[in-house]
């Protein structure tokens, strides 16, 4: 039994689906930690339930097909992080993204998690291919509702 279904790197990994794809893989450990609960994914603050969500397997994809076309185009720009060593023209900058819906339960959090996992994958594998040391926390998942609640209760 391999570890392919437990790793966000599997989509681009040559070892995925083979006998070499185990929980002992150094790349799995780098992204998910030895227990599957840490690594760069844990350092990014990604909630457990979203740590394996990708743009391809997201449950929100079916109901938000147009949004996912835009999300895939946005994720395609992530490789530019390796080209931005100096001044960057505004048209070439990796843009910020804000997910908005007037209704709850439309897949905003799931989509944000999928995009963060895509960023982690591109940053990690792209850094290694270029001989760079991947950052331990190249992104951070901030749950604004939880943050607001924490701040609200601390002020009393």
PDB file of C-alpha atoms in Angstrom:
ATOM      1  CA  UNK A   1       0.000   0.000   0.000  1.00  0.00           C
ATOM      2  CA  UNK A   2       1.437   3.372  -0.961  1.00  0.00           C
ATOM      3  CA  UNK A   3       0.997   6.856   0.460  1.00  0.00           C
ATOM      4  CA  UNK A   4      -0.176   8.566  -2.737  1.00  0.00           C
ATOM      5  CA  UNK A   5      -3.608   9.533  -1.366  1.00  0.00           C
ATOM      6  CA  UNK A   6      -2.080  11.206   1.698  1.00  0.00           C
ATOM      7  CA  UNK A   7       0.298  13.621   0.000  1.00  0.00           C
ATOM      8  CA  UNK A   8      -0.390  16.866  -1.872  1.00  0.00           C
ATOM      9  CA  UNK A   9       2.850  16.354  -3.807  1.00  0.00           C
ATOM     10  CA  UNK A  10       1.536  13.149  -5.437  1.00  0.00           C
ATOM     11  CA  UNK A  11       0.194  14.873  -8.546  1.00  0.00           C
ATOM     12  CA  UNK A  12       3.670  15.833  -9.742  1.00  0.00           C
ATOM     13  CA  UNK A  13       5.735  13.145  -8.026  1.00  0.00           C
ATOM     14  CA  UNK A  14       7.486  10.404 -10.007  1.00  0.00           C
ATOM     15  CA  UNK A  15       7.353   8.048  -7.018  1.00  0.00           C
ATOM     16  CA  UNK A  16       3.596   8.475  -6.421  1.00  0.00           C
ATOM     17  CA  UNK A  17       1.783   5.178  -6.657  1.00  0.00           C
ATOM     18  CA  UNK A  18       4.986   3.107  -6.454  1.00  0.00           C
ATOM     19  CA  UNK A  19       6.542   1.138  -3.610  1.00  0.00           C
ATOM     20  CA  UNK A  20       8.763   4.176  -2.916  1.00  0.00           C
ATOM     21  CA  UNK A  21       5.669   6.242  -2.028  1.00  0.00           C
ATOM     22  CA  UNK A  22       5.533   5.779   1.749  1.00  0.00           C
ATOM     23  CA  UNK A  23       5.126   7.850   4.893  1.00  0.00           C
ATOM     24  CA  UNK A  24       8.930   7.701   5.169  1.00  0.00           C
ATOM     25  CA  UNK A  25       9.464   9.696   1.972  1.00  0.00           C
ATOM     26  CA  UNK A  26      11.553  12.770   2.805  1.00  0.00           C
ATOM     27  CA  UNK A  27       9.340  14.947   0.617  1.00  0.00           C
ATOM     28  CA  UNK A  28       6.155  13.728   2.333  1.00  0.00           C
ATOM     29  CA  UNK A  29       7.742  14.471   5.712  1.00  0.00           C
ATOM     30  CA  UNK A  30       8.844  17.923   4.525  1.00  0.00           C
ATOM     31  CA  UNK A  31       5.297  18.833   3.515  1.00  0.00           C
ATOM     32  CA  UNK A  32       3.183  16.868   6.011  1.00  0.00           C
ATOM     33  CA  UNK A  33       5.563  15.991   8.859  1.00  0.00           C
ATOM     34  CA  UNK A  34       6.474  12.500  10.059  1.00  0.00           C
ATOM     35  CA  UNK A  35       3.026  12.072  11.595  1.00  0.00           C
ATOM     36  CA  UNK A  36       1.176  13.611   8.648  1.00  0.00           C
ATOM     37  CA  UNK A  37       0.085  16.441  10.951  1.00  0.00           C
ATOM     38  CA  UNK A  38       3.009  18.866  10.676  1.00  0.00           C
ATOM     39  CA  UNK A  39       5.612  19.863   8.146  1.00  0.00           C
ATOM     40  CA  UNK A  40       5.095  22.904   5.978  1.00  0.00           C
ATOM     41  CA  UNK A  41       1.355  22.270   5.861  1.00  0.00           C
ATOM     42  CA  UNK A  42       1.125  22.406   9.643  1.00  0.00           C
ATOM     43  CA  UNK A  43       3.456  25.415   9.832  1.00  0.00           C
ATOM     44  CA  UNK A  44       1.160  27.211   7.395  1.00  0.00           C
ATOM     45  CA  UNK A  45      -1.694  26.872   9.877  1.00  0.00           C
ATOM     46  CA  UNK A  46      -3.796  24.839   7.482  1.00  0.00           C
ATOM     47  CA  UNK A  47      -6.613  23.111   9.402  1.00  0.00           C
ATOM     48  CA  UNK A  48      -6.366  19.301   9.427  1.00  0.00           C
ATOM     49  CA  UNK A  49      -9.529  18.800   7.407  1.00  0.00           C
ATOM     50  CA  UNK A  50      -8.087  20.811   4.513  1.00  0.00           C
ATOM     51  CA  UNK A  51      -4.515  19.465   4.391  1.00  0.00           C
ATOM     52  CA  UNK A  52      -5.158  17.175   1.422  1.00  0.00           C
ATOM     53  CA  UNK A  53      -7.510  19.420  -0.565  1.00  0.00           C
ATOM     54  CA  UNK A  54      -6.184  20.339  -4.007  1.00  0.00           C
ATOM     55  CA  UNK A  55      -7.678  22.184  -6.934  1.00  0.00           C
ATOM     56  CA  UNK A  56      -8.270  18.816  -8.609  1.00  0.00           C
ATOM     57  CA  UNK A  57      -9.958  17.004  -5.717  1.00  0.00           C
ATOM     58  CA  UNK A  58     -11.786  19.880  -4.025  1.00  0.00           C
ATOM     59  CA  UNK A  59     -15.407  19.090  -3.140  1.00  0.00           C
ATOM     60  CA  UNK A  60     -16.285  22.705  -3.992  1.00  0.00           C
ATOM     61  CA  UNK A  61     -15.134  22.236  -7.585  1.00  0.00           C
ATOM     62  CA  UNK A  62     -18.390  20.712  -8.838  1.00  0.00           C
ATOM     63  CA  UNK A  63     -20.576  23.593  -7.629  1.00  0.00           C
ATOM     64  CA  UNK A  64     -18.064  26.338  -8.457  1.00  0.00           C
ATOM     65  CA  UNK A  65     -16.728  25.322 -11.879  1.00  0.00           C
ATOM     66  CA  UNK A  66     -16.225  28.909 -13.115  1.00  0.00           C
ATOM     67  CA  UNK A  67     -14.462  29.918  -9.911  1.00  0.00           C
ATOM     68  CA  UNK A  68     -12.190  26.891 -10.245  1.00  0.00           C
ATOM     69  CA  UNK A  69     -11.253  27.831 -13.794  1.00  0.00           C
ATOM     70  CA  UNK A  70     -10.150  31.189 -12.399  1.00  0.00           C
ATOM     71  CA  UNK A  71      -8.395  29.501  -9.456  1.00  0.00           C
ATOM     72  CA  UNK A  72      -6.418  27.259 -11.828  1.00  0.00           C
ATOM     73  CA  UNK A  73      -5.370  30.276 -13.912  1.00  0.00           C
ATOM     74  CA  UNK A  74      -4.334  32.037 -10.714  1.00  0.00           C
ATOM     75  CA  UNK A  75      -2.355  28.994  -9.496  1.00  0.00           C
ATOM     76  CA  UNK A  76      -0.540  28.895 -12.837  1.00  0.00           C
ATOM     77  CA  UNK A  77       1.085  32.199 -11.837  1.00  0.00           C
ATOM     78  CA  UNK A  78       2.704  30.644  -8.736  1.00  0.00           C
ATOM     79  CA  UNK A  79       5.808  29.579 -10.657  1.00  0.00           C
ATOM     80  CA  UNK A  80       6.606  33.278 -11.040  1.00  0.00           C
ATOM     81  CA  UNK A  81       7.744  33.348  -7.405  1.00  0.00           C
ATOM     82  CA  UNK A  82      11.124  32.143  -8.660  1.00  0.00           C
ATOM     83  CA  UNK A  83      11.427  34.917 -11.231  1.00  0.00           C
ATOM     84  CA  UNK A  84      10.777  37.814  -8.873  1.00  0.00           C
ATOM     85  CA  UNK A  85      14.212  38.458  -7.432  1.00  0.00           C
ATOM     86  CA  UNK A  86      14.263  42.171  -8.255  1.00  0.00           C
ATOM     87  CA  UNK A  87      11.794  44.880  -9.239  1.00  0.00           C
ATOM     88  CA  UNK A  88       8.677  43.381 -10.776  1.00  0.00           C
ATOM     89  CA  UNK A  89       6.421  45.098 -13.282  1.00  0.00           C
ATOM     90  CA  UNK A  90       2.850  45.355 -11.949  1.00  0.00           C
ATOM     91  CA  UNK A  91       1.561  43.163 -14.791  1.00  0.00           C
ATOM     92  CA  UNK A  92       4.018  40.383 -13.850  1.00  0.00           C
ATOM     93  CA  UNK A  93       3.420  40.438 -10.087  1.00  0.00           C
ATOM     94  CA  UNK A  94       1.614  37.497  -8.487  1.00  0.00           C
ATOM     95  CA  UNK A  95      -1.680  39.116  -7.618  1.00  0.00           C
ATOM     96  CA  UNK A  96      -3.510  38.992  -4.310  1.00  0.00           C
ATOM     97  CA  UNK A  97      -6.781  37.112  -4.236  1.00  0.00           C
ATOM     98  CA  UNK A  98      -9.911  37.684  -2.212  1.00  0.00           C
ATOM     99  CA  UNK A  99     -12.644  35.051  -2.166  1.00  0.00           C
ATOM    100  CA  UNK A 100     -16.071  36.508  -1.524  1.00  0.00           C
ATOM    101  CA  UNK A 101     -19.634  35.267  -1.394  1.00  0.00           C
ATOM    102  CA  UNK A 102     -22.683  36.690   0.314  1.00  0.00           C
ATOM    103  CA  UNK A 103     -23.702  33.162   1.292  1.00  0.00           C
ATOM    104  CA  UNK A 104     -21.970  30.768   3.675  1.00  0.00           C
ATOM    105  CA  UNK A 105     -21.050  27.280   2.540  1.00  0.00           C
ATOM    106  CA  UNK A 106     -20.079  28.105  -1.029  1.00  0.00           C
ATOM    107  CA  UNK A 107     -16.548  26.697  -0.819  1.00  0.00           C
ATOM    108  CA  UNK A 108     -14.449  29.776  -0.065  1.00  0.00           C
ATOM    109  CA  UNK A 109     -12.429  28.152   2.724  1.00  0.00           C
ATOM    110  CA  UNK A 110     -12.023  24.925   0.773  1.00  0.00           C
ATOM    111  CA  UNK A 111     -10.848  26.845  -2.287  1.00  0.00           C
ATOM    112  CA  UNK A 112      -8.435  28.932  -0.197  1.00  0.00           C
ATOM    113  CA  UNK A 113      -6.994  25.718   1.280  1.00  0.00           C
ATOM    114  CA  UNK A 114      -6.642  24.168  -2.184  1.00  0.00           C
ATOM    115  CA  UNK A 115      -4.781  27.263  -3.389  1.00  0.00           C
ATOM    116  CA  UNK A 116      -2.512  27.230  -0.342  1.00  0.00           C
ATOM    117  CA  UNK A 117      -1.692  23.563  -0.957  1.00  0.00           C
ATOM    118  CA  UNK A 118      -0.910  24.402  -4.577  1.00  0.00           C
ATOM    119  CA  UNK A 119       1.393  27.227  -3.428  1.00  0.00           C
ATOM    120  CA  UNK A 120       3.152  24.851  -0.999  1.00  0.00           C
ATOM    121  CA  UNK A 121       3.611  22.267  -3.757  1.00  0.00           C
ATOM    122  CA  UNK A 122       4.973  24.773  -6.281  1.00  0.00           C
ATOM    123  CA  UNK A 123       7.207  26.463  -3.717  1.00  0.00           C
ATOM    124  CA  UNK A 124       8.643  23.209  -2.372  1.00  0.00           C
ATOM    125  CA  UNK A 125       9.271  21.408  -5.662  1.00  0.00           C
ATOM    126  CA  UNK A 126      10.300  24.581  -7.497  1.00  0.00           C
ATOM    127  CA  UNK A 127      12.813  25.476  -4.796  1.00  0.00           C
ATOM    128  CA  UNK A 128      14.399  22.036  -4.899  1.00  0.00           C
ATOM    129  CA  UNK A 129      14.606  22.046  -8.709  1.00  0.00           C
ATOM    130  CA  UNK A 130      16.445  25.353  -8.572  1.00  0.00           C
ATOM    131  CA  UNK A 131      18.815  24.354  -5.785  1.00  0.00           C
ATOM    132  CA  UNK A 132      17.147  26.599  -3.181  1.00  0.00           C
ATOM    133  CA  UNK A 133      16.207  25.674   0.358  1.00  0.00           C
ATOM    134  CA  UNK A 134      12.371  25.698   0.551  1.00  0.00           C
ATOM    135  CA  UNK A 135      11.019  27.978   3.248  1.00  0.00           C
ATOM    136  CA  UNK A 136       9.509  26.280   6.292  1.00  0.00           C
ATOM    137  CA  UNK A 137       6.472  28.575   6.109  1.00  0.00           C
ATOM    138  CA  UNK A 138       6.108  30.001   2.604  1.00  0.00           C
ATOM    139  CA  UNK A 139       2.428  30.794   3.231  1.00  0.00           C
ATOM    140  CA  UNK A 140       0.014  31.150   6.127  1.00  0.00           C
ATOM    141  CA  UNK A 141      -3.657  30.205   6.362  1.00  0.00           C
ATOM    142  CA  UNK A 142      -5.469  32.760   8.484  1.00  0.00           C
ATOM    143  CA  UNK A 143      -8.989  31.878   9.581  1.00  0.00           C
ATOM    144  CA  UNK A 144     -10.337  35.403   9.943  1.00  0.00           C
ATOM    145  CA  UNK A 145     -13.434  34.306  11.878  1.00  0.00           C
ATOM    146  CA  UNK A 146     -11.347  32.449  14.467  1.00  0.00           C
ATOM    147  CA  UNK A 147      -8.905  35.365  14.648  1.00  0.00           C
ATOM    148  CA  UNK A 148     -11.748  37.854  15.173  1.00  0.00           C
ATOM    149  CA  UNK A 149     -13.284  35.723  17.897  1.00  0.00           C
ATOM    150  CA  UNK A 150      -9.943  35.369  19.646  1.00  0.00           C
ATOM    151  CA  UNK A 151      -9.357  39.127  19.543  1.00  0.00           C
ATOM    152  CA  UNK A 152     -12.903  39.890  20.673  1.00  0.00           C
ATOM    153  CA  UNK A 153     -12.602  37.698  23.783  1.00  0.00           C
ATOM    154  CA  UNK A 154      -9.125  38.952  24.656  1.00  0.00           C
ATOM    155  CA  UNK A 155     -10.396  42.532  24.834  1.00  0.00           C
ATOM    156  CA  UNK A 156     -12.665  41.801  27.822  1.00  0.00           C
TER     157      UNK A 156
END
